[in-house]
Each structure stands twice: as C-alpha cells, then as structure tokens.
Coordinates of N, CA and C in Angstrom, one line a residue:
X1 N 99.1 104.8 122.4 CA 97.9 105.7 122.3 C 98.3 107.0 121.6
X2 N 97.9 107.2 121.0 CA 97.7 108.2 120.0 C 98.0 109.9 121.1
X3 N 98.8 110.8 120.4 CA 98.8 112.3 122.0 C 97.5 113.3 120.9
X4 N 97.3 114.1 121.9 CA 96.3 115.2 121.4 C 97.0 116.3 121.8
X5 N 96.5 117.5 120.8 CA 97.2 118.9 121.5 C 96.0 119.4 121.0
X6 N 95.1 120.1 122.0 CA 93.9 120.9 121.4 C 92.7 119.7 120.7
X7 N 92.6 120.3 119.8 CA 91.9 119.5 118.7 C 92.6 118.5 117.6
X8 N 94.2 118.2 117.9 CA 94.8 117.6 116.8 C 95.1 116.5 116.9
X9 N 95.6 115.1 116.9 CA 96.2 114.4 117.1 C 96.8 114.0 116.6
X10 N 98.3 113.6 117.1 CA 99.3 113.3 116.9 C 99.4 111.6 116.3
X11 N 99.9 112.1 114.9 CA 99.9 110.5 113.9 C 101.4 110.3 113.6
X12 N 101.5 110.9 113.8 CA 103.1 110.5 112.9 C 104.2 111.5 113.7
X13 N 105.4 111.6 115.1 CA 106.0 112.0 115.0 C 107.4 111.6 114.5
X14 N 108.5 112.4 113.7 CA 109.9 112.0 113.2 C 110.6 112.5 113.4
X15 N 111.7 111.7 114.0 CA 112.7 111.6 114.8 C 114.3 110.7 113.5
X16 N 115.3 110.9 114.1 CA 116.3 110.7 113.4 C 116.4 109.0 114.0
X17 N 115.6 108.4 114.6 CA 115.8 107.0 115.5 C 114.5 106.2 114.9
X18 N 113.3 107.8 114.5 CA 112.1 106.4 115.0 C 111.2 106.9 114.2
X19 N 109.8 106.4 113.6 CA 108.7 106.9 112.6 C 107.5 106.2 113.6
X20 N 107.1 106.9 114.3 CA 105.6 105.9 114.6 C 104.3 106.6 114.1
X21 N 103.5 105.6 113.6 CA 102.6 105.7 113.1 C 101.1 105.9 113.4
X22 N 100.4 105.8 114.0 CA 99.5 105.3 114.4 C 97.9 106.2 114.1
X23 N 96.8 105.2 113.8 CA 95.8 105.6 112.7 C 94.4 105.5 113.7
X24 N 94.3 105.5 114.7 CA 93.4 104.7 115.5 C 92.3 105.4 115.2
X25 N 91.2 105.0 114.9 CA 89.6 105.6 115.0 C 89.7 105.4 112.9
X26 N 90.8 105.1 112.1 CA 90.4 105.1 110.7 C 89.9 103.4 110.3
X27 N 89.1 102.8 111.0 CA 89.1 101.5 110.7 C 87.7 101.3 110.0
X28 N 87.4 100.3 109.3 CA 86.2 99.5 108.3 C 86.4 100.1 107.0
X29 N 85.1 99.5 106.4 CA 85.4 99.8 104.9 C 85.0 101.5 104.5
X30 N 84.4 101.8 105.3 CA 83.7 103.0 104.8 C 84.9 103.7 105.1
X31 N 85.8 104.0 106.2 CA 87.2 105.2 106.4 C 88.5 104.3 105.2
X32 N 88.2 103.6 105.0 CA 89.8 102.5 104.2 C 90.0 103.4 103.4
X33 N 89.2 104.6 102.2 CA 89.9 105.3 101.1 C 90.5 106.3 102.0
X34 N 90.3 106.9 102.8 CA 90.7 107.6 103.8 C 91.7 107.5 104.2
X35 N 92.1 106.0 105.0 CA 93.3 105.7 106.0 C 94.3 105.4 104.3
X36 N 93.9 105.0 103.1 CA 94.8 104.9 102.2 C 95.2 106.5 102.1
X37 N 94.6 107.2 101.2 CA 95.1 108.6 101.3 C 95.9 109.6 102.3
X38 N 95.7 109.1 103.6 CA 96.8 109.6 105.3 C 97.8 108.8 105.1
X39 N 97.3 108.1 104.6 CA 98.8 106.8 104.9 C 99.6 107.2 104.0
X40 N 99.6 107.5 102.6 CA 100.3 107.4 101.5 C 100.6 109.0 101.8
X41 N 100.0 109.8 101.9 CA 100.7 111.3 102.1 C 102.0 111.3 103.9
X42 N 101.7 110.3 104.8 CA 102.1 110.9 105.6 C 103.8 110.0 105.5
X43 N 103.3 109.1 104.8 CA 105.0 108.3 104.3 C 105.2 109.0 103.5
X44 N 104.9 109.8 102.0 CA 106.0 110.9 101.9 C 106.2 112.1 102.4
X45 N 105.6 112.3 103.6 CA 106.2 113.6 104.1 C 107.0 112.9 105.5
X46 N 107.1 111.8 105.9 CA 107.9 111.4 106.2 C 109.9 111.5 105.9
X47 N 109.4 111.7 104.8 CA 110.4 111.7 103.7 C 111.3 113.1 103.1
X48 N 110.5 114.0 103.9 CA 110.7 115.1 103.5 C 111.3 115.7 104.7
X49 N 112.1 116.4 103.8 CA 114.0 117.5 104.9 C 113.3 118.2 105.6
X50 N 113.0 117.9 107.1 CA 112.6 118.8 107.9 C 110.9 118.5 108.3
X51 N 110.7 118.0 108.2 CA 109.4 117.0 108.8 C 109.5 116.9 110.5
X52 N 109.3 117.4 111.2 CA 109.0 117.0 113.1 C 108.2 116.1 113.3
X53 N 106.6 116.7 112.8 CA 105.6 115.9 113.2 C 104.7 116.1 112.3
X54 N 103.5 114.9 112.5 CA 101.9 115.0 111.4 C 101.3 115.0 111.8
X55 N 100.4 115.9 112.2 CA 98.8 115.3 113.1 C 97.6 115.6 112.1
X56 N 96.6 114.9 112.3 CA 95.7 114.4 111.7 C 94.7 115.4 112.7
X57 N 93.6 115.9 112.0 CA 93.2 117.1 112.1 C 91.4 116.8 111.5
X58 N 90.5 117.6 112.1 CA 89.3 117.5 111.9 C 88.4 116.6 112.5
X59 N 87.5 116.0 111.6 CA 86.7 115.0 112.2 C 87.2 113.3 112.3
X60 N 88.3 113.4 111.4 CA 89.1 111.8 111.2 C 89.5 112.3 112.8
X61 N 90.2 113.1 113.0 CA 91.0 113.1 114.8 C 90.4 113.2 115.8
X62 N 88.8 113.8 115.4 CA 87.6 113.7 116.5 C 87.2 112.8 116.8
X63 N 87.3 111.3 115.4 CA 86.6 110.1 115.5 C 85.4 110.2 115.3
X64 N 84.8 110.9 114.1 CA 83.6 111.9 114.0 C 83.6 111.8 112.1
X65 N 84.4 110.8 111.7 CA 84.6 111.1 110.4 C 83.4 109.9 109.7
X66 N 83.1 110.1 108.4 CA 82.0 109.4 107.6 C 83.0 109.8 106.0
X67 N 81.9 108.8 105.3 CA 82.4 108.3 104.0 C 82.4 110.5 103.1
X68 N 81.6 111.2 103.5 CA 82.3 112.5 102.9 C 83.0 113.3 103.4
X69 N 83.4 112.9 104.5 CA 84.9 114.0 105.2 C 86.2 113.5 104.4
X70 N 87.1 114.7 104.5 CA 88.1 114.9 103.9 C 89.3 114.8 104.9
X71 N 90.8 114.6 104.5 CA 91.4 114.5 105.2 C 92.5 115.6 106.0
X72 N 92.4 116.0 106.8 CA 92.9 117.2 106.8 C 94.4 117.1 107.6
X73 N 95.4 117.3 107.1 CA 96.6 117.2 108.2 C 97.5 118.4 108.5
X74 N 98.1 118.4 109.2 CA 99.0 119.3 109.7 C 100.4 119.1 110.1
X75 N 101.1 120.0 108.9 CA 102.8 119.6 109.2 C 103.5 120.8 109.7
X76 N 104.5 119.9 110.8 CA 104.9 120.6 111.4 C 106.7 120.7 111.2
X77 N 107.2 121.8 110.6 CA 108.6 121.6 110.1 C 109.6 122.3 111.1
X78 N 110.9 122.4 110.3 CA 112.0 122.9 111.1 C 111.8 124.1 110.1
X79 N 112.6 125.4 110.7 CA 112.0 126.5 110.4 C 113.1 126.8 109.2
X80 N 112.5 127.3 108.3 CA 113.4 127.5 107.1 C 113.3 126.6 105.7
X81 N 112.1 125.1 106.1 CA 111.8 124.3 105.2 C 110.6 124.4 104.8
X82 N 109.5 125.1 105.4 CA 108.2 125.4 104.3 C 108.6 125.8 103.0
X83 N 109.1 126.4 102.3 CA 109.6 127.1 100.5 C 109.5 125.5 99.9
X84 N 110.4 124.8 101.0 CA 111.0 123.4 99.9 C 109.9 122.3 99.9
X85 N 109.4 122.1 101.2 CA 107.7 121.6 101.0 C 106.9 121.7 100.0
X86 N 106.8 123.2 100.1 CA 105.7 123.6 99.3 C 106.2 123.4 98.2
X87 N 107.2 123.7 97.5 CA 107.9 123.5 95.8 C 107.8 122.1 95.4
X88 N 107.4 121.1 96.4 CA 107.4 119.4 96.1 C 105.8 119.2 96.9
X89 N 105.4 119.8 96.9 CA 104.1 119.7 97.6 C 103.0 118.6 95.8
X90 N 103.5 118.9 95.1 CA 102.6 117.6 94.2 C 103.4 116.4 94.2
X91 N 103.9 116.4 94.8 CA 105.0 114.6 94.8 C 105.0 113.9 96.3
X92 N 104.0 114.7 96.7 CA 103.5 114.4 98.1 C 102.3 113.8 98.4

C-alpha cells in the first residue's frame, strides 16, 4: 500500500537495495497517458545521483484525477544535488 505524508503519496522510494514502485488509483484508459508520463519520468529520476524519494502529488495522489489533470511530482534529494538535477532536468 502506497504511504501518504499530508497530501502526497509516496510512489517511488530509493534505496541502494530496492526501487518500489507503486501507481495505485492510475488505472483505465482515460489515466494510461498519465501513468505513461509518471512512469517514464520516475524511472529516470530513479536514475539520478541523489534521488531518496518520488511522491506523486495533486489530484493523481487524491484519486481525484480525470483525462485534464496534470502530473505533478515531488523529488526529494540528498542535499547538495538539486544544481545537478536541475542541469539534466530535459533528459528527465
């Protein structure tokens, strides 16, 4: 099951052992461009030096989301790697 903090939920924490994923409330055809777009950004920020955690943010995390919401996420780094994020933030 998916953790919440506030309003956010937790999709993706990373660990030097472990990647878990999890997308719950993005299902049918109307959220699929959606769950493609989270999916494909959160495996490359997976990928990236200093990545903790991803939570999934807005109405997609409310379970509240329709074919015009956007996807909004939230990275959480080790302190000193936002510059290098942001400088590869289009290959993301």
């Amino acid at each position: 099951m998916a953790r919440r903090i506030g309003s956010h939920q937790l999709v993706c924490e990373v660990t030097t052992l472990d990647i878990n994923l999890t997308l719950p409330g993005l299902e049918g055809p109307v959220l699929e461009p959606h769950r493609e777009v989270a999916v494909g950004v959160i495996r490359n920020l997976t990928r990236a030096a200093g990545v903790r955690a991803i939570y999934l943010e807005g109405s997609l995390a409310r379970g509240t989301a329709d074919a015009y919401s956007d996807v909004d996420i939230l990275v959480i780094l080790d302190s000193g790697c936002r510059q290098e994020l942001w400088n590869h933030r289009h290959q993301i």
